[in-house]
Amino acid sequence: MIKMTNLEEIKAFPEPEIREYIFNKATQMMTEYDVENLDDIGCFVVLDGSENQMFKVSEMEFVEVLNISNKAYLHGVKILGDSYGEDIYLPVEVVKC
């Protein structure tokens, strides 16, 4: 699990496709909520494939399958307080029929 609470941590994330997606989303949220620190409103969590037990669908506000480049992620948002949430990403393998 990698938890990112500021833009510097996001910039250091090793996977370029999801790094760019999360960076863009973080800066957009910071502008929308008029904050200078991401940790004032939330954080981003990227799990690895073996950490699926940490992605509890029942705790999420919503869940979606998100395709970024050639990878699929189960994406959910967990609200932890009145103005704080976690965006959680779990890489998944999508089987096409």
mmCIF file of C-alpha atoms in Angstrom:
data_model
loop_
_atom_site.group_PDB
_atom_site.id
_atom_site.type_symbol
_atom_site.label_atom_id
_atom_site.label_comp_id
_atom_site.label_asym_id
_atom_site.label_seq_id
_atom_site.Cartn_x
_atom_site.Cartn_y
_atom_site.Cartn_z
ATOM 1 C CA MET A 1 0.000 0.000 0.000
ATOM 2 C CA ILE A 2 1.238 3.437 -0.887
ATOM 3 C CA LYS A 3 -0.557 6.379 0.703
ATOM 4 C CA MET A 4 0.027 9.782 -0.864
ATOM 5 C CA THR A 5 -0.905 12.878 1.135
ATOM 6 C CA ASN A 6 0.813 15.616 -0.867
ATOM 7 C CA LEU A 7 1.854 16.458 -4.427
ATOM 8 C CA GLU A 8 5.516 15.569 -3.829
ATOM 9 C CA GLU A 9 4.555 12.010 -2.828
ATOM 10 C CA ILE A 10 2.345 11.731 -5.906
ATOM 11 C CA LYS A 11 5.185 12.934 -8.163
ATOM 12 C CA ALA A 12 7.420 10.204 -6.692
ATOM 13 C CA PHE A 13 4.960 7.368 -7.412
ATOM 14 C CA PRO A 14 6.720 4.901 -9.736
ATOM 15 C CA GLU A 15 3.891 4.030 -12.171
ATOM 16 C CA PRO A 16 3.643 6.897 -14.688
ATOM 17 C CA GLU A 17 0.087 6.360 -15.988
ATOM 18 C CA ILE A 18 -1.696 6.276 -12.649
ATOM 19 C CA ARG A 19 0.723 8.879 -11.244
ATOM 20 C CA GLU A 20 -0.379 11.362 -13.910
ATOM 21 C CA TYR A 21 -4.057 10.515 -13.386
ATOM 22 C CA ILE A 22 -3.815 10.965 -9.591
ATOM 23 C CA PHE A 23 -1.719 14.150 -9.897
ATOM 24 C CA ASN A 24 -4.301 15.732 -12.209
ATOM 25 C CA LYS A 25 -7.156 14.680 -9.942
ATOM 26 C CA ALA A 26 -5.366 15.983 -6.823
ATOM 27 C CA THR A 27 -4.612 19.393 -8.316
ATOM 28 C CA GLN A 28 -8.186 19.676 -9.594
ATOM 29 C CA MET A 29 -9.573 18.839 -6.138
ATOM 30 C CA MET A 30 -7.229 21.282 -4.423
ATOM 31 C CA THR A 31 -8.389 24.055 -6.764
ATOM 32 C CA GLU A 32 -12.042 23.112 -6.376
ATOM 33 C CA TYR A 33 -11.856 23.091 -2.558
ATOM 34 C CA ASP A 34 -9.478 26.080 -2.448
ATOM 35 C CA VAL A 35 -6.793 24.401 -0.328
ATOM 36 C CA GLU A 36 -3.015 24.494 -0.599
ATOM 37 C CA ASN A 37 -2.421 21.134 1.073
ATOM 38 C CA LEU A 38 -3.928 17.942 -0.279
ATOM 39 C CA ASP A 39 -3.979 16.421 3.211
ATOM 40 C CA ASP A 40 -6.549 19.073 4.216
ATOM 41 C CA ILE A 41 -9.174 17.262 2.118
ATOM 42 C CA GLY A 42 -7.922 13.716 1.624
ATOM 43 C CA CYS A 43 -5.331 11.341 0.286
ATOM 44 C CA PHE A 44 -4.777 8.774 -2.429
ATOM 45 C CA VAL A 45 -4.072 5.118 -1.672
ATOM 46 C CA VAL A 46 -2.771 2.656 -4.257
ATOM 47 C CA LEU A 47 -2.910 -0.978 -3.217
ATOM 48 C CA ASP A 48 -1.062 -3.802 -4.882
ATOM 49 C CA GLY A 49 -2.951 -6.767 -6.273
ATOM 50 C CA SER A 50 -2.419 -8.884 -3.159
ATOM 51 C CA GLU A 51 -4.028 -6.287 -0.881
ATOM 52 C CA ASN A 52 -7.587 -6.832 -2.120
ATOM 53 C CA GLN A 53 -8.795 -7.504 1.443
ATOM 54 C CA MET A 54 -8.052 -3.830 2.208
ATOM 55 C CA PHE A 55 -10.568 -2.705 -0.439
ATOM 56 C CA LYS A 56 -13.845 -3.103 1.439
ATOM 57 C CA VAL A 57 -16.674 -2.275 -0.933
ATOM 58 C CA SER A 58 -19.110 -1.858 1.961
ATOM 59 C CA GLU A 59 -17.023 1.074 3.287
ATOM 60 C CA MET A 60 -16.978 2.980 -0.005
ATOM 61 C CA GLU A 61 -19.228 5.845 -1.102
ATOM 62 C CA PHE A 62 -19.023 4.433 -4.607
ATOM 63 C CA VAL A 63 -16.981 1.906 -6.569
ATOM 64 C CA GLU A 64 -16.104 1.872 -10.262
ATOM 65 C CA VAL A 65 -13.750 0.112 -12.635
ATOM 66 C CA LEU A 66 -11.297 2.658 -13.964
ATOM 67 C CA ASN A 67 -9.180 1.990 -17.056
ATOM 68 C CA ILE A 68 -5.909 3.899 -17.204
ATOM 69 C CA SER A 69 -3.787 3.078 -20.244
ATOM 70 C CA ASN A 70 -3.670 -0.721 -20.372
ATOM 71 C CA LYS A 71 -4.435 -1.301 -16.685
ATOM 72 C CA ALA A 72 -7.724 -1.650 -14.855
ATOM 73 C CA TYR A 73 -8.255 -0.466 -11.292
ATOM 74 C CA LEU A 74 -11.086 -0.906 -8.879
ATOM 75 C CA HIS A 75 -11.541 2.659 -7.643
ATOM 76 C CA GLY A 76 -13.495 3.646 -4.590
ATOM 77 C CA VAL A 77 -13.827 6.620 -2.293
ATOM 78 C CA LYS A 78 -13.981 6.132 1.450
ATOM 79 C CA ILE A 79 -15.224 9.113 3.477
ATOM 80 C CA LEU A 80 -13.385 9.339 6.793
ATOM 81 C CA GLY A 81 -14.769 12.644 8.057
ATOM 82 C CA ASP A 82 -16.870 15.670 7.165
ATOM 83 C CA SER A 83 -14.272 16.991 4.735
ATOM 84 C CA TYR A 84 -11.723 14.187 4.394
ATOM 85 C CA GLY A 85 -11.732 11.150 2.134
ATOM 86 C CA GLU A 86 -9.490 8.476 0.667
ATOM 87 C CA ASP A 87 -9.390 7.716 -3.048
ATOM 88 C CA ILE A 88 -8.388 4.052 -3.180
ATOM 89 C CA TYR A 89 -7.118 2.199 -6.249
ATOM 90 C CA LEU A 90 -6.720 -1.587 -6.478
ATOM 91 C CA PRO A 91 -5.233 -2.995 -9.678
ATOM 92 C CA VAL A 92 -7.437 -5.743 -11.076
ATOM 93 C CA GLU A 93 -7.327 -8.047 -14.023
ATOM 94 C CA VAL A 94 -10.332 -7.725 -16.293
ATOM 95 C CA VAL A 95 -11.177 -10.828 -18.266
ATOM 96 C CA LYS A 96 -12.744 -10.068 -21.626
ATOM 97 C CA CYS A 97 -15.225 -12.557 -22.992
#
